[in-house]
Amino acid sequence: MRPAPTVLHLDMDAFFAAAEQAAKPSLRGKPVVVGGLGPRGVVATASYEARRFGIHSAMPMAQARRLAPNAAYLVPRFALYRTVSEQVMELLGRLSPLVEPLSLDEAFVDLEAGGSAADAASARATGERLRRDIRAVTGLTGSVGLAGSKMLAKIASEQAKPDGLVLIEPGTERELLGPMTVRTLPGVGPATGEHLRRAGMTTIADLTEAGEDELVRLVGKAHGTSLYRMASGHDDRPVVAERETKSVSVEDTFDVDLHDRVRVRTEVERLAERCVRRLRESGHSGRTIVLKVRRYDFSTLTRSETLRGPTDDPGVVREAAGRLLESLDTTGGVRLLGVGVTGLTDYTQEDLFAQAAADAEAAGATGAVDEPDPVVVRGEPEPRSDTDAVAVAVAEEVAERHWPAGHDVRHAEFGAGWVQGSGVGRVTVRFEEPTSAVPGRVRTFRTDDPDLELSEPLPLVAVPPDEEPGPRAPV
């Protein structure tokens, strides 16, 4: 534990929904829900106005519509969110060389490593300055937590929401943590929480009173020891600037179960192509191809095949995914498909070409190339239902909609606007920009109107290129 609160945790407030409100003057102050809009869509983010109706992340979109039928329901615009995230991360990089991003809208910062803070007063001043800079550059708000450890800094930022700052003074950790629920601690999910509840432990104070030996008896040595240390306020995990990418994957949930085997194969090949694009964008190659199939009855099957060497060849990944599909029974229908690549390396293209040549030479010498045996993986845990996991599940819906609700368009006569909705050959557009003083006018066009086209997102805030908010961290 540090003697000063120099670990900062930033969490942007209702990030996706807030970005949409900033981009669309007519939606400011109104309930906004971002997510998949199909029958099986889920909520990625809800604005604070929408949360008053009980809407939250990972909720089925159909349920959200019942709770708030008059809210604005929009498809995610990840191009905009990534741009804003880069602006925020650049501001964090000015504070310290040690920035650990957790997602597009969340990160830890080691202020001590950057010389940005040495005590509580300087840490608070840095945190307040960061919040001002984020608002000036992006037009959005973020909540900041400051403490002597990552766990406590994250707890502090949760308490600061929305648009606030909470600093936990070193030495006050146990007093602060005591009355909180055990689910507050990292690694305590629903199953562990219920197990502890049955043992009579519902608050963090209950854990410290039970003692380390009792926790080890209940949940095992590694988990029990870690749980006791965290309950006592101890967390010595460092802020890590670069987190290693372990896998790259894409998946789609379908509005209607797929029964046609040819259609299923086509979708798997399409997912394999998208997965390889992401793999190349991340600068990696991978050895293990993974296929995920969720059937009509919600049972999930996962199969994997490990290749002789790493690849980023779309043909290789596509064929491997196709072979894995042949080993699965899709009778009854498929509601979700996913393709992923694991066992990542940062091999260059030259390395891969050399390997391919070596394989070809070996094949010529022996007359055959051995096929790898598929490795069957069962019981793979589902991804977390946090903003990132939900976003991955709904993001690809955009590609299937010609006029996605909420996305940017430009008309030859009326200029920039965004899609309010579309159907029966018509698309309704509201013409306004982030800097518009009042809500814009609404017009309806044919979906094939040659003067209307999808466009790139507009900046939320215009910042002069020579303006640099906040001091840079010393190098």
Coordinates of C-alpha atoms in Angstrom, one line a residue:
M1 CA 0.0 0.0 0.0
R2 CA 1.3 3.5 -0.9
P3 CA 1.5 6.2 1.8
A4 CA -0.1 8.7 -0.6
P5 CA -3.2 8.4 -2.9
T6 CA -1.3 8.4 -6.1
V7 CA -3.2 5.7 -8.0
L8 CA -5.9 7.3 -10.2
H9 CA -8.8 5.5 -11.7
L10 CA -10.9 7.2 -14.4
D11 CA -14.3 6.0 -15.5
M12 CA -16.2 8.0 -18.1
D13 CA -19.8 8.6 -17.2
A14 CA -22.3 6.5 -19.3
F15 CA -19.8 6.7 -22.0
F16 CA -21.6 5.6 -25.2
A17 CA -24.9 7.2 -24.3
A18 CA -23.2 10.5 -23.2
A19 CA -21.2 10.6 -26.4
E20 CA -24.5 10.3 -28.3
Q21 CA -26.1 13.1 -26.3
A22 CA -23.1 15.3 -26.9
A23 CA -23.4 14.7 -30.6
K24 CA -27.2 15.2 -30.8
P25 CA -28.5 18.4 -29.2
S26 CA -32.1 17.0 -29.4
L27 CA -31.2 14.1 -27.1
R28 CA -29.5 16.1 -24.3
G29 CA -31.3 15.6 -21.0
K30 CA -33.4 12.8 -22.4
P31 CA -33.2 9.0 -21.9
V32 CA -30.9 7.4 -24.4
V33 CA -30.1 3.7 -24.7
V34 CA -27.3 2.3 -26.9
G35 CA -27.1 -1.3 -28.0
G36 CA -28.4 -4.0 -30.4
L37 CA -31.8 -3.1 -31.7
G38 CA -32.9 -6.5 -32.9
P39 CA -35.3 -8.9 -31.0
R40 CA -32.3 -10.4 -29.2
G41 CA -30.3 -7.2 -28.7
V42 CA -28.9 -6.1 -25.4
V43 CA -28.2 -2.8 -23.8
A44 CA -24.6 -1.6 -24.0
T45 CA -25.0 1.7 -22.1
A46 CA -27.9 3.7 -20.8
S47 CA -27.8 7.4 -20.0
Y48 CA -28.5 8.4 -16.5
E49 CA -31.9 9.6 -17.6
A50 CA -32.7 6.1 -18.8
R51 CA -31.3 4.5 -15.7
R52 CA -34.1 6.1 -13.7
F53 CA -36.5 3.7 -15.5
G54 CA -34.4 0.7 -14.3
I55 CA -32.5 0.2 -17.5
H56 CA -28.9 -1.1 -17.2
S57 CA -26.1 -2.6 -19.2
A58 CA -26.6 -6.2 -20.4
M59 CA -30.4 -6.0 -20.0
P60 CA -32.3 -7.4 -23.0
M61 CA -33.3 -4.5 -25.3
A62 CA -36.9 -5.8 -25.4
Q63 CA -37.2 -5.3 -21.6
A64 CA -35.6 -1.9 -21.8
R65 CA -38.2 -0.8 -24.4
R66 CA -41.0 -2.0 -22.1
L67 CA -39.5 0.1 -19.2
A68 CA -39.0 3.2 -21.3
P69 CA -40.9 3.1 -24.6
N70 CA -40.2 6.8 -25.3
A71 CA -36.4 6.7 -24.9
A72 CA -34.1 7.0 -27.9
Y73 CA -32.7 3.6 -29.0
L74 CA -29.5 3.8 -31.0
V75 CA -27.0 1.4 -32.6
P76 CA -23.4 1.9 -31.3
R77 CA -21.0 4.1 -33.2
F78 CA -17.6 2.7 -32.3
A79 CA -15.7 4.9 -34.7
L80 CA -16.8 7.9 -32.6
Y81 CA -16.2 6.1 -29.2
R82 CA -12.7 5.1 -30.2
T83 CA -11.9 8.6 -31.3
V84 CA -13.0 10.1 -28.0
S85 CA -11.2 7.3 -26.1
E86 CA -8.0 8.2 -27.9
Q87 CA -8.4 11.8 -26.8
V88 CA -8.9 10.8 -23.2
M89 CA -6.0 8.3 -23.2
E90 CA -3.8 11.1 -24.6
L91 CA -4.7 13.3 -21.7
L92 CA -3.9 10.5 -19.2
G93 CA -0.6 10.0 -21.0
R94 CA 0.3 13.6 -20.1
L95 CA 0.1 12.7 -16.5
S96 CA 2.2 9.6 -16.4
P97 CA 4.0 7.1 -18.6
L98 CA 2.2 4.3 -16.7
V99 CA -1.4 4.2 -18.0
E100 CA -3.3 0.9 -17.9
P101 CA -6.4 1.1 -20.1
L102 CA -9.2 -1.4 -19.0
S103 CA -11.6 -0.5 -21.8
L104 CA -12.5 2.4 -24.1
D105 CA -13.7 4.5 -21.2
E106 CA -11.7 3.3 -18.2
A107 CA -8.1 3.3 -17.1
F108 CA -5.7 3.3 -14.1
V109 CA -2.9 5.9 -13.9
D110 CA 0.2 5.9 -11.7
L111 CA 0.6 9.6 -10.8
E112 CA 3.7 9.0 -8.8
A113 CA 5.6 7.5 -11.8
G114 CA 4.8 10.6 -13.8
G115 CA 5.7 13.1 -11.1
S116 CA 2.1 14.4 -11.2
A117 CA 1.4 13.9 -7.5
A118 CA 3.3 13.1 -4.3
D119 CA 0.6 13.6 -1.6
A120 CA -3.1 14.0 -1.2
A121 CA -3.3 17.7 -2.1
S122 CA -1.3 17.4 -5.3
A123 CA -3.2 14.2 -6.3
R124 CA -6.6 15.9 -5.8
A125 CA -5.4 18.9 -7.8
T126 CA -4.3 16.7 -10.6
G127 CA -7.6 14.8 -10.6
E128 CA -9.6 17.9 -10.8
R129 CA -7.5 19.3 -13.6
L130 CA -7.9 16.1 -15.5
R131 CA -11.7 16.3 -15.2
R132 CA -11.6 19.8 -16.5
D133 CA -9.4 18.9 -19.4
I134 CA -11.6 15.9 -20.4
R135 CA -14.7 18.2 -20.5
A136 CA -12.8 20.8 -22.5
V137 CA -11.4 18.3 -25.1
T138 CA -14.4 15.9 -25.4
G139 CA -17.4 17.7 -24.0
L140 CA -18.0 14.6 -21.7
T141 CA -17.6 14.0 -18.0
G142 CA -15.6 11.4 -16.2
S143 CA -15.4 10.3 -12.5
V144 CA -12.1 10.0 -10.8
G145 CA -11.0 7.9 -7.8
L146 CA -7.7 8.4 -6.0
A147 CA -6.2 6.0 -3.5
G148 CA -3.1 4.1 -2.5
S149 CA -4.1 1.0 -4.5
K150 CA -5.9 0.0 -7.7
M151 CA -8.7 -1.7 -5.9
L152 CA -9.5 1.3 -3.7
A153 CA -9.1 3.8 -6.6
K154 CA -11.8 1.9 -8.5
I155 CA -14.1 1.8 -5.5
A156 CA -13.5 5.6 -5.1
S157 CA -14.5 6.3 -8.7
E158 CA -17.7 4.3 -8.3
Q159 CA -18.5 6.5 -5.3
A160 CA -17.7 9.6 -7.3
K161 CA -20.2 8.9 -10.1
P162 CA -21.5 10.8 -11.9
D163 CA -19.0 13.6 -12.7
G164 CA -17.2 13.7 -9.4
L165 CA -13.9 13.0 -7.6
V166 CA -13.4 10.9 -4.4
L167 CA -10.1 10.6 -2.6
I168 CA -9.5 7.8 -0.1
E169 CA -6.8 8.8 2.4
P170 CA -4.3 6.0 3.2
G171 CA -5.1 4.7 6.7
T172 CA -8.8 4.9 6.3
E173 CA -9.3 1.9 4.1
R174 CA -10.7 -0.6 6.7
E175 CA -13.2 1.9 8.1
L176 CA -14.4 2.7 4.6
L177 CA -14.6 -0.9 3.3
G178 CA -16.2 -2.4 6.4
P179 CA -19.9 -1.7 5.7
M180 CA -19.7 -2.4 2.0
T181 CA -21.1 -5.6 0.5
V182 CA -18.7 -8.4 -0.3
R183 CA -19.5 -8.1 -4.0
T184 CA -17.5 -4.8 -3.9
L185 CA -14.3 -6.8 -3.9
P186 CA -12.6 -7.9 -7.2
G187 CA -13.2 -11.6 -7.9
V188 CA -16.3 -11.9 -5.8
G189 CA -19.1 -12.8 -8.3
P190 CA -22.6 -14.1 -7.8
A191 CA -21.5 -17.6 -6.9
T192 CA -18.8 -16.6 -4.4
G193 CA -21.1 -14.0 -3.0
E194 CA -23.9 -16.5 -2.4
H195 CA -21.4 -19.0 -0.9
L196 CA -20.2 -16.3 1.6
R197 CA -23.8 -15.2 2.3
R198 CA -24.7 -18.8 3.3
A199 CA -21.8 -18.7 5.7
G200 CA -23.2 -15.5 7.3
M201 CA -20.8 -13.1 5.6
T202 CA -22.5 -10.2 3.7
T203 CA -20.2 -7.2 4.4
I204 CA -16.5 -6.8 4.0
A205 CA -16.3 -6.3 7.8
D206 CA -17.7 -9.9 8.2
L207 CA -14.7 -11.2 6.1
T208 CA -12.1 -9.5 8.3
E209 CA -13.8 -10.7 11.4
A210 CA -13.9 -14.3 10.1
G211 CA -10.2 -14.3 9.6
E212 CA -7.9 -15.6 6.8
D213 CA -8.1 -19.3 8.0
E214 CA -11.9 -19.4 7.8
L215 CA -11.9 -17.8 4.3
V216 CA -9.3 -20.3 3.1
R217 CA -11.5 -23.1 4.4
L218 CA -14.6 -21.7 2.6
V219 CA -13.2 -20.7 -0.8
G220 CA -9.7 -22.3 -1.1
K221 CA -6.2 -21.2 -0.2
A222 CA -5.4 -18.8 -3.1
H223 CA -8.8 -17.2 -3.3
G224 CA -9.2 -17.1 0.5
T225 CA -5.8 -15.5 1.1
S226 CA -6.4 -12.9 -1.6
L227 CA -9.9 -12.2 -0.3
Y228 CA -8.7 -11.5 3.2
R229 CA -5.9 -9.2 2.1
M230 CA -8.4 -7.2 0.0
A231 CA -10.9 -7.0 2.8
S232 CA -8.2 -5.6 5.0
G233 CA -7.5 -2.9 2.4
H234 CA -4.2 -4.5 1.0
D235 CA -3.7 -4.5 -2.8
D236 CA -0.2 -4.3 -4.2
R237 CA -1.0 -4.8 -7.9
P238 CA 1.1 -2.3 -10.0
V239 CA -0.3 -0.1 -12.8
V240 CA 0.8 -1.9 -15.9
A241 CA 1.3 0.2 -19.0
E242 CA 0.8 -2.6 -21.6
R243 CA -1.6 -5.5 -21.1
E244 CA -0.8 -8.5 -23.3
T245 CA -3.5 -9.4 -25.9
K246 CA -4.4 -13.0 -25.4
S247 CA -7.0 -13.5 -28.1
V248 CA -9.0 -11.8 -30.9
S249 CA -12.6 -12.8 -31.6
V250 CA -15.8 -11.7 -33.2
E251 CA -19.4 -13.1 -32.7
D252 CA -22.9 -12.4 -33.9
T253 CA -26.3 -13.1 -32.3
F254 CA -29.0 -13.6 -34.9
D255 CA -32.5 -12.2 -34.7
V256 CA -33.9 -15.5 -36.0
D257 CA -32.3 -18.9 -35.5
L258 CA -30.3 -20.2 -38.5
H259 CA -31.5 -23.6 -39.8
D260 CA -29.9 -23.7 -43.2
R261 CA -26.5 -25.4 -43.0
V262 CA -25.2 -23.5 -46.0
R263 CA -26.2 -20.2 -44.4
V264 CA -24.5 -21.2 -41.1
R265 CA -21.3 -22.0 -43.1
T266 CA -21.5 -18.7 -44.9
E267 CA -21.8 -16.8 -41.6
V268 CA -18.8 -18.7 -40.1
E269 CA -16.7 -17.7 -43.1
R270 CA -17.8 -14.1 -42.9
L271 CA -16.9 -14.1 -39.1
A272 CA -13.5 -15.6 -39.9
E273 CA -12.8 -12.8 -42.4
R274 CA -13.7 -10.1 -39.8
C275 CA -11.7 -11.9 -37.1
V276 CA -8.6 -11.9 -39.3
R277 CA -9.0 -8.1 -40.0
R278 CA -9.0 -7.5 -36.3
L279 CA -6.1 -9.8 -35.8
R280 CA -4.0 -7.9 -38.4
E281 CA -5.1 -4.5 -37.0
S282 CA -3.7 -5.6 -33.6
G283 CA -0.4 -6.6 -35.2
H284 CA -0.7 -10.3 -34.2
S285 CA -0.8 -13.8 -35.7
G286 CA -2.3 -16.8 -33.9
R287 CA -2.0 -20.6 -33.8
T288 CA -5.3 -21.7 -32.4
I289 CA -8.6 -21.2 -34.2
V290 CA -11.8 -21.3 -32.0
L291 CA -15.4 -21.7 -33.1
K292 CA -18.3 -21.0 -30.8
V293 CA -21.9 -22.1 -31.5
R294 CA -24.8 -21.3 -29.3
R295 CA -27.8 -23.5 -30.3
Y296 CA -31.5 -22.8 -30.1
D297 CA -31.7 -24.2 -26.6
F298 CA -29.0 -21.9 -25.3
S299 CA -26.4 -24.7 -25.1
T300 CA -23.0 -23.5 -26.1
L301 CA -20.5 -25.6 -28.0
T302 CA -16.8 -24.6 -28.4
R303 CA -14.3 -26.3 -30.6
S304 CA -10.7 -25.4 -31.4
E305 CA -7.9 -26.5 -33.7
T306 CA -4.2 -25.7 -33.1
L307 CA -2.2 -25.2 -36.3
R308 CA 1.5 -26.0 -36.9
G309 CA 2.4 -22.3 -36.6
P310 CA 0.9 -18.9 -36.2
T311 CA -1.1 -17.4 -39.1
D312 CA -3.0 -14.3 -40.1
D313 CA -4.1 -15.7 -43.4
P314 CA -7.9 -15.3 -43.9
G315 CA -8.0 -18.5 -46.0
V316 CA -6.3 -20.6 -43.3
V317 CA -8.6 -19.3 -40.6
R318 CA -11.7 -19.6 -42.8
E319 CA -10.9 -23.2 -43.7
A320 CA -10.1 -24.2 -40.1
A321 CA -13.3 -22.7 -38.8
G322 CA -15.2 -24.6 -41.5
R323 CA -13.6 -27.9 -40.4
L324 CA -14.6 -27.2 -36.9
L325 CA -18.2 -26.5 -37.9
E326 CA -18.4 -29.9 -39.6
S327 CA -17.8 -31.6 -36.3
L328 CA -20.8 -29.8 -34.7
D329 CA -24.5 -30.7 -34.8
T330 CA -26.6 -27.6 -35.6
T331 CA -29.9 -29.4 -35.9
G332 CA -32.6 -27.3 -34.3
G333 CA -31.1 -24.0 -35.1
V334 CA -28.2 -21.7 -34.3
R335 CA -28.7 -18.4 -32.4
L336 CA -25.1 -17.3 -32.1
L337 CA -21.8 -17.9 -33.9
G338 CA -18.3 -16.8 -33.0
V339 CA -14.8 -17.2 -34.5
G340 CA -11.6 -16.4 -32.5
V341 CA -7.9 -16.8 -32.7
T342 CA -5.7 -17.5 -29.6
G343 CA -2.1 -18.3 -28.9
L344 CA -1.1 -14.9 -30.3
T345 CA 2.4 -13.9 -31.4
D346 CA 3.8 -10.7 -33.0
Y347 CA 5.4 -12.6 -35.9
T348 CA 6.0 -10.5 -39.0
Q349 CA 4.7 -11.4 -42.4
E350 CA 8.3 -12.4 -43.4
D351 CA 8.4 -15.0 -40.6
L352 CA 5.0 -16.4 -41.8
F353 CA 6.1 -16.6 -45.5
A354 CA 9.3 -18.3 -44.4
Q355 CA 7.2 -20.8 -42.4
A356 CA 4.9 -21.4 -45.3
A357 CA 7.9 -22.1 -47.6
A358 CA 9.3 -24.5 -45.1
D359 CA 6.0 -26.4 -44.9
A360 CA 5.7 -26.6 -48.7
E361 CA 9.2 -27.9 -48.9
A362 CA 8.5 -30.5 -46.3
A363 CA 5.3 -31.5 -48.1
G364 CA 7.3 -32.0 -51.3
A365 CA 9.8 -34.2 -49.6
T366 CA 7.3 -36.5 -47.9
G367 CA 4.3 -36.2 -50.3
A368 CA 1.9 -35.0 -47.5
V369 CA 1.4 -32.5 -44.8
D370 CA 0.0 -33.8 -41.5
E371 CA -3.3 -32.3 -40.5
P372 CA -3.5 -31.3 -36.9
D373 CA -6.0 -33.1 -34.6
P374 CA -8.8 -30.9 -33.4
V375 CA -8.7 -30.1 -29.7
V376 CA -12.2 -30.1 -28.2
V377 CA -12.8 -27.5 -25.4
R378 CA -15.9 -27.9 -23.3
G379 CA -17.2 -25.8 -20.4
E380 CA -15.6 -22.6 -21.6
P381 CA -16.8 -19.7 -19.3
E382 CA -19.0 -17.0 -20.8
P383 CA -17.5 -13.5 -21.1
R384 CA -18.2 -10.9 -18.5
S385 CA -21.4 -8.9 -18.9
D386 CA -19.7 -5.5 -18.7
T387 CA -19.7 -2.7 -21.2
D388 CA -16.9 -4.2 -23.4
A389 CA -18.5 -7.7 -23.5
V390 CA -21.9 -6.4 -24.4
A391 CA -20.4 -4.0 -27.0
V392 CA -18.6 -6.8 -28.7
A393 CA -21.9 -8.8 -28.9
V394 CA -23.9 -5.9 -30.6
A395 CA -21.2 -4.0 -32.6
E396 CA -21.5 -6.0 -35.8
E397 CA -25.2 -5.4 -36.1
V398 CA -24.3 -2.1 -37.8
A399 CA -22.9 -3.9 -40.8
E400 CA -26.3 -5.5 -41.4
R401 CA -28.3 -2.3 -41.4
H402 CA -28.2 0.1 -44.2
W403 CA -29.5 3.1 -42.1
P404 CA -28.6 2.2 -38.5
A405 CA -30.5 4.3 -36.0
G406 CA -28.3 7.1 -34.6
H407 CA -25.6 6.9 -37.3
D408 CA -24.3 10.0 -39.1
V409 CA -25.5 10.9 -42.6
R410 CA -25.0 13.8 -45.0
H411 CA -27.4 15.2 -47.5
A412 CA -26.3 17.2 -50.5
E413 CA -28.8 20.0 -49.7
F414 CA -29.4 19.8 -46.0
G415 CA -25.9 18.9 -44.7
A416 CA -25.0 16.8 -41.7
G417 CA -27.6 14.8 -39.6
W418 CA -28.3 11.5 -38.0
V419 CA -30.7 8.6 -38.6
Q420 CA -33.8 8.7 -36.3
G421 CA -35.2 5.5 -37.9
S422 CA -35.9 3.6 -41.1
G423 CA -38.3 1.2 -42.6
V424 CA -40.7 0.4 -45.5
G425 CA -38.4 2.1 -47.9
R426 CA -38.1 5.4 -45.9
V427 CA -35.4 6.9 -43.7
T428 CA -36.0 9.7 -41.2
V429 CA -33.2 12.1 -40.5
R430 CA -32.7 14.9 -38.0
F431 CA -30.4 17.5 -39.3
E432 CA -28.2 18.8 -36.5
E433 CA -24.6 18.8 -35.4
P434 CA -22.8 18.7 -32.0
T435 CA -22.4 22.4 -32.1
S436 CA -26.0 23.2 -33.0
A437 CA -27.6 25.7 -30.6
V438 CA -31.1 24.1 -30.9
P439 CA -32.5 20.7 -32.0
G440 CA -32.5 20.4 -35.7
R441 CA -35.3 19.8 -38.2
V442 CA -36.6 16.4 -39.2
R443 CA -37.1 15.2 -42.8
T444 CA -37.9 11.8 -44.4
F445 CA -36.4 10.4 -47.6
R446 CA -36.5 7.3 -49.7
T447 CA -33.8 4.9 -48.6
D448 CA -32.3 5.0 -52.1
D449 CA -32.2 8.8 -52.3
P450 CA -28.9 9.5 -54.2
D451 CA -28.4 12.8 -52.2
L452 CA -28.2 10.9 -48.9
E453 CA -25.3 8.9 -47.7
L454 CA -23.7 7.6 -44.5
S455 CA -20.8 9.8 -43.2
E456 CA -18.1 9.8 -40.6
P457 CA -18.9 11.1 -37.1
L458 CA -18.4 14.8 -36.4
P459 CA -16.1 15.9 -33.6
L460 CA -18.0 16.6 -30.3
V461 CA -15.8 19.6 -29.5
A462 CA -13.6 21.7 -31.8
V463 CA -10.2 22.1 -30.1
P464 CA -7.6 24.4 -31.7
P465 CA -4.6 22.3 -32.8
D466 CA -2.2 24.5 -30.8
E467 CA -4.1 24.0 -27.6
E468 CA -2.7 21.5 -25.2
P469 CA -4.7 21.2 -21.9
G470 CA -2.7 20.2 -18.8
P471 CA 1.0 19.7 -18.3
R472 CA 2.9 16.9 -19.8
A473 CA 4.4 14.3 -17.5
P474 CA 8.2 14.5 -17.2
V475 CA 10.0 11.9 -19.2

